[in-house]
Short mmCIF file of C-alpha atoms in Angstrom, two decimals:
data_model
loop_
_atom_site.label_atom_id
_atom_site.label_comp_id
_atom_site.label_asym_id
_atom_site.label_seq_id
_atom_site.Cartn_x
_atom_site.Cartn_y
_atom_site.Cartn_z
CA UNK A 1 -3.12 -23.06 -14.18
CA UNK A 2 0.57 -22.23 -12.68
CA UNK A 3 0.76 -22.06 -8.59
CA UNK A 4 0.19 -18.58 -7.57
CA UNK A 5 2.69 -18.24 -4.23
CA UNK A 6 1.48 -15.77 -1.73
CA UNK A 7 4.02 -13.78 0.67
CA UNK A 8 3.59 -12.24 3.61
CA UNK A 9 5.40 -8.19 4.39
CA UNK A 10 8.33 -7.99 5.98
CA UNK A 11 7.68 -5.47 8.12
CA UNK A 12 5.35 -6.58 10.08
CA UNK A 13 6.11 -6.56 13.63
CA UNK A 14 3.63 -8.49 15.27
CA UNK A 15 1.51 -11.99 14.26
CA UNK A 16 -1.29 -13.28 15.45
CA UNK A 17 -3.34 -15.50 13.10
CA UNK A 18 -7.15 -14.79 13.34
CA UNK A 19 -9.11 -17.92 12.72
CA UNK A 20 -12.09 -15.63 10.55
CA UNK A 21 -10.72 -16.30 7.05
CA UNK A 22 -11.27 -18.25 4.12
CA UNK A 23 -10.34 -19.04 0.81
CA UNK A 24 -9.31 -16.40 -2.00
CA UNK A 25 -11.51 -18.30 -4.99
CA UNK A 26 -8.59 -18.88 -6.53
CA UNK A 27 -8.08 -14.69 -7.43
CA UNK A 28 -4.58 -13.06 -6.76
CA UNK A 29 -4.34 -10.08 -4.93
CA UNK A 30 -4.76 -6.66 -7.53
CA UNK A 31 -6.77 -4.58 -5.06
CA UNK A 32 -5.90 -2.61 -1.97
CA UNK A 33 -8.53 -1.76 0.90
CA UNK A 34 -7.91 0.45 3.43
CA UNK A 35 -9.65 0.39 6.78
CA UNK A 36 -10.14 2.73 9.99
CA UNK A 37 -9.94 0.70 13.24
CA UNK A 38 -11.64 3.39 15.60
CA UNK A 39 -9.44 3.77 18.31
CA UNK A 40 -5.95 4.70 18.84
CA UNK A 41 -4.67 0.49 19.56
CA UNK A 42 -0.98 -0.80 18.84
CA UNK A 43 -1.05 -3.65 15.99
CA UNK A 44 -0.62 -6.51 19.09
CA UNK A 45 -4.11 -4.75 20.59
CA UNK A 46 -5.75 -4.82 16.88
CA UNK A 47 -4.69 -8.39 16.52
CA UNK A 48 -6.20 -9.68 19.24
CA UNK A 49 -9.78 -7.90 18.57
CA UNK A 50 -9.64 -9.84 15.48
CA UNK A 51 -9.79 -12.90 16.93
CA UNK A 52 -13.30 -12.48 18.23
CA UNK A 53 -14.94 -10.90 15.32
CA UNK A 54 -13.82 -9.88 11.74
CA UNK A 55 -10.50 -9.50 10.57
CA UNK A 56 -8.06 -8.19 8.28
CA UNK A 57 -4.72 -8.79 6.19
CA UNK A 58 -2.98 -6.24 8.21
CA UNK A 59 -3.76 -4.13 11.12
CA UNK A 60 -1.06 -0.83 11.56
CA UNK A 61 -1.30 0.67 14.92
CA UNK A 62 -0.86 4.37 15.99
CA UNK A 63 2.61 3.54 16.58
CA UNK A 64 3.92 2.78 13.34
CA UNK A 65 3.59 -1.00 14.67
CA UNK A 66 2.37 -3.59 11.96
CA UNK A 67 0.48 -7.03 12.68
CA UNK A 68 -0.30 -10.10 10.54
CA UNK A 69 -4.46 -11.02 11.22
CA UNK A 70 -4.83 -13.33 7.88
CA UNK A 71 -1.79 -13.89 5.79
CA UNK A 72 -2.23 -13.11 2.12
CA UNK A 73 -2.88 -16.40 0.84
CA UNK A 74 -5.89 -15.92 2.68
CA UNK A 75 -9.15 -13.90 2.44
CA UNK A 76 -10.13 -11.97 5.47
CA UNK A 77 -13.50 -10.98 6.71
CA UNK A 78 -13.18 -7.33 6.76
CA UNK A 79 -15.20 -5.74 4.17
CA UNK A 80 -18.70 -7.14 3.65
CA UNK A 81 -18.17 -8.08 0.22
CA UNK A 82 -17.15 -11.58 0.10
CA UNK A 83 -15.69 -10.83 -3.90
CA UNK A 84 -14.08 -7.53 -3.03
CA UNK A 85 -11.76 -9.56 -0.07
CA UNK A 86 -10.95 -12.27 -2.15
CA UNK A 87 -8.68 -10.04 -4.09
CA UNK A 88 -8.12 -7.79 -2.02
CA UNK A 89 -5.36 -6.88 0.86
CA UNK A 90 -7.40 -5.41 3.85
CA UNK A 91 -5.75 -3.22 6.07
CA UNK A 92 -6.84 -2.14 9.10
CA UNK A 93 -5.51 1.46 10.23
CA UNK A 94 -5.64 2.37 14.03
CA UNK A 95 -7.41 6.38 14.48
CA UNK A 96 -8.88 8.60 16.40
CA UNK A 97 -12.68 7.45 17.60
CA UNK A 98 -14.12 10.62 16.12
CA UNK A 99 -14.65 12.64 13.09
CA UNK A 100 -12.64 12.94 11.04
CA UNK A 101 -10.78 9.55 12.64
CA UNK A 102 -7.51 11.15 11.67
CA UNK A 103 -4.32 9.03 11.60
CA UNK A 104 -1.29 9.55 13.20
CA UNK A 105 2.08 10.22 11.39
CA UNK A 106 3.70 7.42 12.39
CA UNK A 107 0.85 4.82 11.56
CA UNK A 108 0.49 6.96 7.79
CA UNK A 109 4.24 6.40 7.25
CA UNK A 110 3.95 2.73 7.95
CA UNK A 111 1.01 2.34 5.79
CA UNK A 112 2.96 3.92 3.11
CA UNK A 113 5.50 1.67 3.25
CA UNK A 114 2.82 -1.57 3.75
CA UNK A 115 0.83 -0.56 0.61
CA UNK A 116 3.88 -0.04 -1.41
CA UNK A 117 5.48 -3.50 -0.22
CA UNK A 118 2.01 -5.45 -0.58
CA UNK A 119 1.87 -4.05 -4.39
CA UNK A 120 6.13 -4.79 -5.17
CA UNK A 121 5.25 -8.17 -4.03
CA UNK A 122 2.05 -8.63 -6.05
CA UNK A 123 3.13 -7.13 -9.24
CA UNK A 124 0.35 -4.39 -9.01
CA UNK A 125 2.39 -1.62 -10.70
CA UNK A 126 0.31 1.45 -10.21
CA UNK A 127 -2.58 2.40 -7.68
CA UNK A 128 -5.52 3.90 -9.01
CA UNK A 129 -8.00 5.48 -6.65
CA UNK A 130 -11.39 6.78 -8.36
CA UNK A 131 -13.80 9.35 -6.00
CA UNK A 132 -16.46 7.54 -8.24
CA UNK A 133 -18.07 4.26 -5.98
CA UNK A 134 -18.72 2.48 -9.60
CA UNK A 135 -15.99 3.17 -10.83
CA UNK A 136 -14.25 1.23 -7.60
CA UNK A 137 -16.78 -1.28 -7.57
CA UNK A 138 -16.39 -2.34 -10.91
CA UNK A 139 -12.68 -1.53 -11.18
CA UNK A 140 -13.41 0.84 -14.19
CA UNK A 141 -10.72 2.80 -15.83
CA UNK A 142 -7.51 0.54 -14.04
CA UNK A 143 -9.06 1.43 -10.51
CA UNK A 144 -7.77 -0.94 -8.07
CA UNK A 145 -8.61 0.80 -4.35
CA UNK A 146 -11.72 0.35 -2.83
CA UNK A 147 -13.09 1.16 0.57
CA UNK A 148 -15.46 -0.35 3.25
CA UNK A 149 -18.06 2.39 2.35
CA UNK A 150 -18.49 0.82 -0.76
CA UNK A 151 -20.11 -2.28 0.11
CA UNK A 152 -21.96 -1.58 3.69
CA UNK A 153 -23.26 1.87 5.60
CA UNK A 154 -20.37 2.79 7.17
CA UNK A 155 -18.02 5.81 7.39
CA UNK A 156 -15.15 3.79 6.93
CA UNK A 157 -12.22 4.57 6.50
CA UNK A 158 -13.17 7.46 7.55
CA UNK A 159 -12.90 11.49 6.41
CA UNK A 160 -9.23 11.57 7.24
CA UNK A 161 -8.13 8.79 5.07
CA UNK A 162 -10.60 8.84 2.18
CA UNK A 163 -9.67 12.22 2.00
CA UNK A 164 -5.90 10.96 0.91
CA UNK A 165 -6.46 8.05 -1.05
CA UNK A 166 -5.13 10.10 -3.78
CA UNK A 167 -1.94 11.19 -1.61
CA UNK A 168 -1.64 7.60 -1.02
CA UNK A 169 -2.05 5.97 -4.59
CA UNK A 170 0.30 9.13 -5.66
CA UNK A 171 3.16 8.57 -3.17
CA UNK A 172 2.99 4.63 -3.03
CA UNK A 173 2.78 4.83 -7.54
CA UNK A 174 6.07 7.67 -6.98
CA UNK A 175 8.16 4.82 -4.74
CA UNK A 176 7.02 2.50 -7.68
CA UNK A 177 8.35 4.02 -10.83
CA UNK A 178 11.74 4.93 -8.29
CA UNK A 179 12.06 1.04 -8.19
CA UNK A 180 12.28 0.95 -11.96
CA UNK A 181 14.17 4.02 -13.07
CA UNK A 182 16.84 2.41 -10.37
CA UNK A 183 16.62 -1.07 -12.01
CA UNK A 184 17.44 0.53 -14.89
CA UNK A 185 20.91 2.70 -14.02
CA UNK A 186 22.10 0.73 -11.28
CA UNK A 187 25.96 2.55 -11.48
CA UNK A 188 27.11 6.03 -13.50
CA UNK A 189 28.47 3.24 -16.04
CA UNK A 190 24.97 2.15 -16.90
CA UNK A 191 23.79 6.01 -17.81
CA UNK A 192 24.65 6.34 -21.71
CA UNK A 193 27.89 7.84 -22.29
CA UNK A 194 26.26 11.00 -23.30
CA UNK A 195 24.97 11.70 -20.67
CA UNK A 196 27.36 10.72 -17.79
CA UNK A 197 29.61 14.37 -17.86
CA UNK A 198 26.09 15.85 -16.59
CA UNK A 199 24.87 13.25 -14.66
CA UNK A 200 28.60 13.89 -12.84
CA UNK A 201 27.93 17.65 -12.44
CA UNK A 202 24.10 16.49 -11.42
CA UNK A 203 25.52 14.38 -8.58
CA UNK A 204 28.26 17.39 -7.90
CA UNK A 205 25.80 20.13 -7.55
CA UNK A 206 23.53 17.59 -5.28
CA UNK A 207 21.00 17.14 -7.26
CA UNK A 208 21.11 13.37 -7.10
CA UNK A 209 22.13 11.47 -4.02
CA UNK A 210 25.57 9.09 -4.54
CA UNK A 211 24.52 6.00 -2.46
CA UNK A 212 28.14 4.95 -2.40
CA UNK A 213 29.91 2.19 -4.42
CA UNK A 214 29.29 4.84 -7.71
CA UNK A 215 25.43 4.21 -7.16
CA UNK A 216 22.97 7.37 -7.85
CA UNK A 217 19.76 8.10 -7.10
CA UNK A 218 17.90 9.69 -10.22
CA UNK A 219 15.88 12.33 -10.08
CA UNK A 220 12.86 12.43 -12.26
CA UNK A 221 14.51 15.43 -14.02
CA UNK A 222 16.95 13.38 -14.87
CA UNK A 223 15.34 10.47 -16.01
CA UNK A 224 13.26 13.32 -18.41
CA UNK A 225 16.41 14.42 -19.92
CA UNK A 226 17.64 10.91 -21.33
CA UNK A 227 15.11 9.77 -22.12
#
């Protein structure tokens, strides 16, 4: 078969190799796990706890901070399931050390932006959480998150978290579809000629956002009224 090339994100801020990983069984990456990491640690602090024991793709402290544990070509040890973590990207999400481990604003908004980047770069085009275990288990129905719980007695990722994995898949899936409606009218020029005069008067009345240069930012609206 072809040579499947793994990245790393480019937003991570920190690296630190943990040496508890292994191979991915040959599976590319079409499933997201989120973690808690009970306690409030930076990404440097979750790296090195991962040294010792476990590990992840990704840890993302309370500071917005990000850290590299087991690149992506690898499979980390972070969810008891050795199948589940070979296709997988595991990340580990700093919180509070009590119910319902709630997240910080700053580490949410950076695992936003990690889960969307993991799935641009891995061609997953839309998240799909299910509140149904067999459904995630047996990625039923295009379901493609899965969570710690599943696989071993634990409350991870905790209330706070599971609670959003359908704020998260929404949001991250939102960013997604942005990527492609702006793939597809990069200037004014590329909106049909029909349509420009009111995509004009959209942009005048500030509806969509000029990014300079004659580039626009289309709203969904917008994108429902050409097409």
């Amino acid at each position: 078969g072809c040579m499947m090339t793994f990245t790393n994100s480019t937003l991570v801020t920190y690296k630190l190799i943990s040496p508890n990983r292994g191979s991915r069984d040959g599976h590319k990456i079409d499933t997201i796990t989120i973690h808690c990491f009970v306690g409030q640690v930076t990404a440097k602090r979750g790296c090195e706890v991962f040294q010792q024991k476990n590990s992840c793709n990704y840890v993302v402290g309370y500071d917005g901070s990000i850290g590299l544990v087991v690149e992506e070509k690898d499979r980390s040890w972070c969810t008891s399931n050795r199948a589940n973590d070979a296709r997988a990207v595991t990340i580990e999400v700093a919180c509070a050390s009590y119910h319902p481990y709630e997240v910080t604003s700053k580490a949410y908004a950076a695992l936003l932006d990690l889960v969307t980047d993991i799935c641009r770069r891995n061609g997953i085009n839309k998240l799909v959480w299910s509140t149904n275990k067999a459904d995630r288990i047996g990625h039923r129905n295009g379901c493609n998150m899965t969570v710690h719980r599943d696989y071993e007695n634990k409350a991870c990722p905790g209330q706070w978290l599971y609670e959003r994995h359908g704020q998260i898949a929404a949001e991250v899936n939102k960013r997604l579809t942005e990527d492609e409606e702006m793939e597809r009218w990069k200037t004014i020029n590329d909106v049909p000629a029909g349509y420009r005069e009111m995509a004009q008067r959209y942009i005048a009345a500030g509806a969509l956002k000029g990014k300079g240069d004659g580039e626009i930012d289309l709203t969904e609206d917008m994108i429902r009224v050409m097409e």
